[in-house]
Amino acid sequence: MTNLDHGKFTHVTTVFHSLLALDVFALFFTGYGIMFNDELWWLVVLLGGYQGVAALHRIAGFGLVALIGFWMLLMLTTSTGRGNFREIVPTGDDVAAFVQDVKFVLGRADERHPNARQFAGYKADEVPLLSYVGKGVVFIFSVELTLLTVSGLLIWSKTGVMQFFATKTAAMAFVVFHGLLGVIMLMGVMFHIFEHGFHPAFYPVETKAFIPRSMIPEAHGHEGEREADTTGIERLTLSPSWSWVTNLMGAFVVIGIVSVLMGSIFDEGYPVPNELAVGGGPSNLLLTVGINIGVFVLFVGIVLSMYGNLVRIRWERQLERERPRTTADGGRVAESGED
Amino acid sequence: MDRDLPETAGYSPLAVLGSAVGGLVIAFLSVWWAAGNAVSAESLFRVAPTVENRGVGSDWVAGNTIEWLDFLIALTHAADVIMGVFILVMVFVHWAAFRRLAGRMRRPGEPNRGDGVAADGGGTAKPVDSSGTTENAGGDDSGGERP
């Protein structure tokens, strides 16, 4: 038999994920406070005005370079890290998983593809380290973070770019480029929050990224369940609040993504206009509300990330309490004959 | 049934420490470089007023009309829109898939048939114990929500 299907990562990976999330959220709040200052003026005020926001953004940027440097060195210098590269390479199965997801939604497939499955249940043995979405996230975020770090360092002190172009306006182009690049990641993170916060079996947070595999007890010798037809999700009870919370958050995620996308098209800063332009183009009430809803989604993400860590701490404590009490064979007392 | 914590191949503390120190060194060096230490002030803003068509303010105009920078930004806009639409598709696919999966689960308040199962598909735990932390791991039959 299998282990809990959400225990896939090492302790180092789960801690890294939480630190990276905190750092990226800090970069989002400060960076998009600057870019969408029309709509997020309150965020700029809260974070210490323009000087404060810019300083915090640089501090978080320093943290990001350190985290990326740490992760790249760890992946390259350890056999566990190098061994994981194979696991994240997209394959034909991942394309099939996306196609099957669409079919599943349309009612033309009975189950999600193993490479798409978040809740695996009885079929946890079939599920890879990362789903097709997980692989996409790793690749897209890697490219994004690389480009953002390079462009961010170039505009760290504008003199760096100005040395290459000998002009302030060209430096402005790099600031705009940096902000526009991050929009993909901003939208991606909103989806990531929805994907891992609102799966009905895991609501309100999927603990895969928080509880390391080393803390998930494994069960062996359950041959009967290996051949189960379903994942077993029909034996779980849906949370009473899942439906309305998920619909609300789904709507917020869609509004947030559309709004930051629209905002990024209007709030462009290059070429620098000759006239003094108050505001960032046709910014209006709807866009302001929409972008603020997007920021709310990010706040929910931070809360869920914290909650995931809280769950891990509780899990650790329960493990400590239960380990000494286990029976001689390491098993638990079964409730009925079915175990 | 045997139920143990697995043997996992993790990262050695030395590798983690070494990478952490390395990451900090990389960050310090990058920021040191970016903060202006690689800049030659001589090459900044030389307006060369004696050269024809170059004068005060000409750097502003010149810097505002660099075609490849303009193109790079247009390209990023396009990438934003394409990826935005794709991400929206993924949101809708997951939203709908979650609704279909939720439809297979027991309704809230539906009586427990006494065959509760952990999310791992593992064996049935003692009912009293399983209502504890296992639930937080999305692991019991309440769907994982805490009141």
Short mmCIF file of N, CA, C and O in Angstrom, two decimals, chain B residues 100-143:
data_model
loop_
_atom_site.label_atom_id
_atom_site.label_comp_id
_atom_site.label_asym_id
_atom_site.label_seq_id
_atom_site.Cartn_x
_atom_site.Cartn_y
_atom_site.Cartn_z
N ARG B 100 -16.40 18.69 -10.06
CA ARG B 100 -16.80 17.32 -10.39
C ARG B 100 -16.34 16.36 -9.29
O ARG B 100 -17.06 15.44 -8.89
N LEU B 101 -15.10 16.57 -8.81
CA LEU B 101 -14.59 15.70 -7.74
C LEU B 101 -15.41 15.87 -6.46
O LEU B 101 -15.73 14.90 -5.78
N ALA B 102 -15.77 17.13 -6.17
CA ALA B 102 -16.56 17.40 -4.97
C ALA B 102 -17.90 16.68 -5.04
O ALA B 102 -18.44 16.21 -4.03
N GLY B 103 -18.44 16.57 -6.27
CA GLY B 103 -19.71 15.89 -6.47
C GLY B 103 -19.66 14.42 -6.09
O GLY B 103 -20.68 13.80 -5.81
N ARG B 104 -18.45 13.84 -6.10
CA ARG B 104 -18.32 12.43 -5.76
C ARG B 104 -18.20 12.21 -4.26
O ARG B 104 -18.29 11.09 -3.77
N MET B 105 -17.93 13.31 -3.54
CA MET B 105 -17.70 13.17 -2.10
C MET B 105 -19.04 13.13 -1.37
O MET B 105 -20.07 13.51 -1.91
N ARG B 106 -18.96 12.70 -0.11
CA ARG B 106 -20.19 12.70 0.69
C ARG B 106 -20.61 14.13 0.97
O ARG B 106 -19.77 15.00 1.18
N ARG B 107 -21.92 14.34 1.02
CA ARG B 107 -22.43 15.67 1.37
C ARG B 107 -22.17 15.93 2.85
O ARG B 107 -22.15 14.99 3.64
N PRO B 108 -22.02 17.18 3.23
CA PRO B 108 -21.89 17.48 4.66
C PRO B 108 -23.14 17.00 5.39
O PRO B 108 -24.25 17.20 4.92
N GLY B 109 -22.95 16.36 6.51
CA GLY B 109 -24.10 15.90 7.29
C GLY B 109 -24.59 14.53 6.91
O GLY B 109 -25.40 13.93 7.62
N GLU B 110 -24.11 14.03 5.79
CA GLU B 110 -24.50 12.68 5.39
C GLU B 110 -23.95 11.71 6.42
O GLU B 110 -22.79 11.81 6.81
N PRO B 111 -24.77 10.77 6.90
CA PRO B 111 -24.30 9.90 7.98
C PRO B 111 -23.08 9.09 7.56
O PRO B 111 -22.99 8.62 6.44
N ASN B 112 -22.16 8.97 8.51
CA ASN B 112 -20.97 8.17 8.30
C ASN B 112 -21.36 6.70 8.30
O ASN B 112 -21.98 6.22 9.23
N ARG B 113 -21.00 6.03 7.23
CA ARG B 113 -21.39 4.62 7.13
C ARG B 113 -20.45 3.71 7.90
O ARG B 113 -20.51 2.50 7.82
N GLY B 114 -19.54 4.32 8.66
CA GLY B 114 -18.67 3.53 9.50
C GLY B 114 -17.49 2.94 8.77
O GLY B 114 -16.80 2.09 9.30
N ASP B 115 -17.29 3.40 7.55
CA ASP B 115 -16.13 2.88 6.83
C ASP B 115 -15.19 4.02 6.46
O ASP B 115 -14.69 4.12 5.37
N GLY B 116 -15.00 4.90 7.44
CA GLY B 116 -14.14 6.06 7.23
C GLY B 116 -12.76 5.64 6.76
O GLY B 116 -12.26 4.58 7.10
N VAL B 117 -12.15 6.50 5.97
CA VAL B 117 -10.86 6.15 5.41
C VAL B 117 -9.97 7.38 5.44
O VAL B 117 -10.44 8.50 5.35
N ALA B 118 -8.70 7.15 5.58
CA ALA B 118 -7.77 8.27 5.55
C ALA B 118 -7.53 8.67 4.10
O ALA B 118 -7.73 7.88 3.19
N ALA B 119 -7.09 9.91 3.90
CA ALA B 119 -6.90 10.40 2.54
C ALA B 119 -5.83 9.62 1.81
O ALA B 119 -5.74 9.65 0.60
N ASP B 120 -5.00 8.93 2.55
CA ASP B 120 -3.96 8.15 1.89
C ASP B 120 -4.52 6.87 1.32
O ASP B 120 -3.82 6.09 0.71
N GLY B 121 -5.81 6.67 1.55
CA GLY B 121 -6.38 5.43 1.08
C GLY B 121 -5.93 4.29 1.97
O GLY B 121 -6.13 3.13 1.67
N GLY B 122 -5.31 4.64 3.07
CA GLY B 122 -4.81 3.62 3.97
C GLY B 122 -5.94 3.03 4.78
O GLY B 122 -7.12 3.31 4.56
N GLY B 123 -5.57 2.28 5.73
CA GLY B 123 -6.59 1.58 6.51
C GLY B 123 -7.39 2.53 7.38
O GLY B 123 -7.07 3.70 7.53
N THR B 124 -8.42 2.00 7.95
CA THR B 124 -9.26 2.81 8.79
C THR B 124 -8.61 3.00 10.14
O THR B 124 -8.24 2.05 10.81
N ALA B 125 -8.49 4.23 10.52
CA ALA B 125 -7.89 4.50 11.82
C ALA B 125 -8.95 4.39 12.89
O ALA B 125 -10.15 4.35 12.60
N LYS B 126 -8.49 4.41 14.13
CA LYS B 126 -9.45 4.47 15.21
C LYS B 126 -10.24 5.75 15.05
O LYS B 126 -9.65 6.81 14.88
N PRO B 127 -11.55 5.69 15.10
CA PRO B 127 -12.35 6.87 14.80
C PRO B 127 -11.99 8.07 15.66
O PRO B 127 -11.91 9.18 15.18
N VAL B 128 -11.73 7.83 16.94
CA VAL B 128 -11.47 8.94 17.84
C VAL B 128 -10.18 9.63 17.45
O VAL B 128 -10.11 10.85 17.29
N ASP B 129 -9.13 8.84 17.21
CA ASP B 129 -7.83 9.42 16.89
C ASP B 129 -7.83 10.12 15.55
O ASP B 129 -7.20 11.13 15.37
N SER B 130 -8.56 9.55 14.62
CA SER B 130 -8.45 10.09 13.27
C SER B 130 -9.12 11.44 13.13
O SER B 130 -8.95 12.11 12.13
N SER B 131 -9.86 11.85 14.11
CA SER B 131 -10.49 13.16 13.97
C SER B 131 -9.54 14.28 14.39
O SER B 131 -9.89 15.43 14.37
N GLY B 132 -8.34 13.91 14.76
CA GLY B 132 -7.37 14.91 15.21
C GLY B 132 -6.60 15.48 14.05
O GLY B 132 -7.16 16.00 13.10
N THR B 133 -5.30 15.36 14.14
CA THR B 133 -4.45 16.03 13.17
C THR B 133 -4.56 15.45 11.77
O THR B 133 -4.31 16.12 10.80
N THR B 134 -4.92 14.18 11.70
CA THR B 134 -5.04 13.57 10.39
C THR B 134 -5.94 14.41 9.50
O THR B 134 -5.70 14.59 8.32
N GLU B 135 -6.93 14.98 10.13
CA GLU B 135 -7.87 15.83 9.40
C GLU B 135 -7.16 17.00 8.75
O GLU B 135 -7.45 17.38 7.63
N ASN B 136 -6.20 17.56 9.48
CA ASN B 136 -5.51 18.73 8.96
C ASN B 136 -4.68 18.41 7.74
O ASN B 136 -4.35 19.26 6.96
N ALA B 137 -4.29 17.16 7.65
CA ALA B 137 -3.51 16.77 6.49
C ALA B 137 -4.44 16.43 5.33
O ALA B 137 -4.05 15.82 4.38
N GLY B 138 -5.65 16.86 5.41
CA GLY B 138 -6.62 16.52 4.38
C GLY B 138 -6.89 15.04 4.49
O GLY B 138 -7.27 14.39 3.55
N GLY B 139 -6.67 14.52 5.66
CA GLY B 139 -6.55 13.09 5.76
C GLY B 139 -7.76 12.36 6.27
O GLY B 139 -7.78 11.15 6.27
N ASP B 140 -8.79 13.00 6.74
CA ASP B 140 -9.91 12.17 7.19
C ASP B 140 -11.16 12.54 6.43
O ASP B 140 -11.12 13.26 5.44
N ASP B 141 -12.25 12.05 6.89
CA ASP B 141 -13.44 12.18 6.05
C ASP B 141 -14.20 13.47 6.30
O ASP B 141 -15.34 13.59 5.89
N SER B 142 -13.60 14.44 6.94
CA SER B 142 -14.31 15.70 7.08
C SER B 142 -13.92 16.67 5.98
O SER B 142 -14.40 17.78 5.91
N GLY B 143 -13.02 16.25 5.11
CA GLY B 143 -12.63 17.12 4.02
C GLY B 143 -11.53 18.07 4.42
O GLY B 143 -11.02 18.81 3.62
#
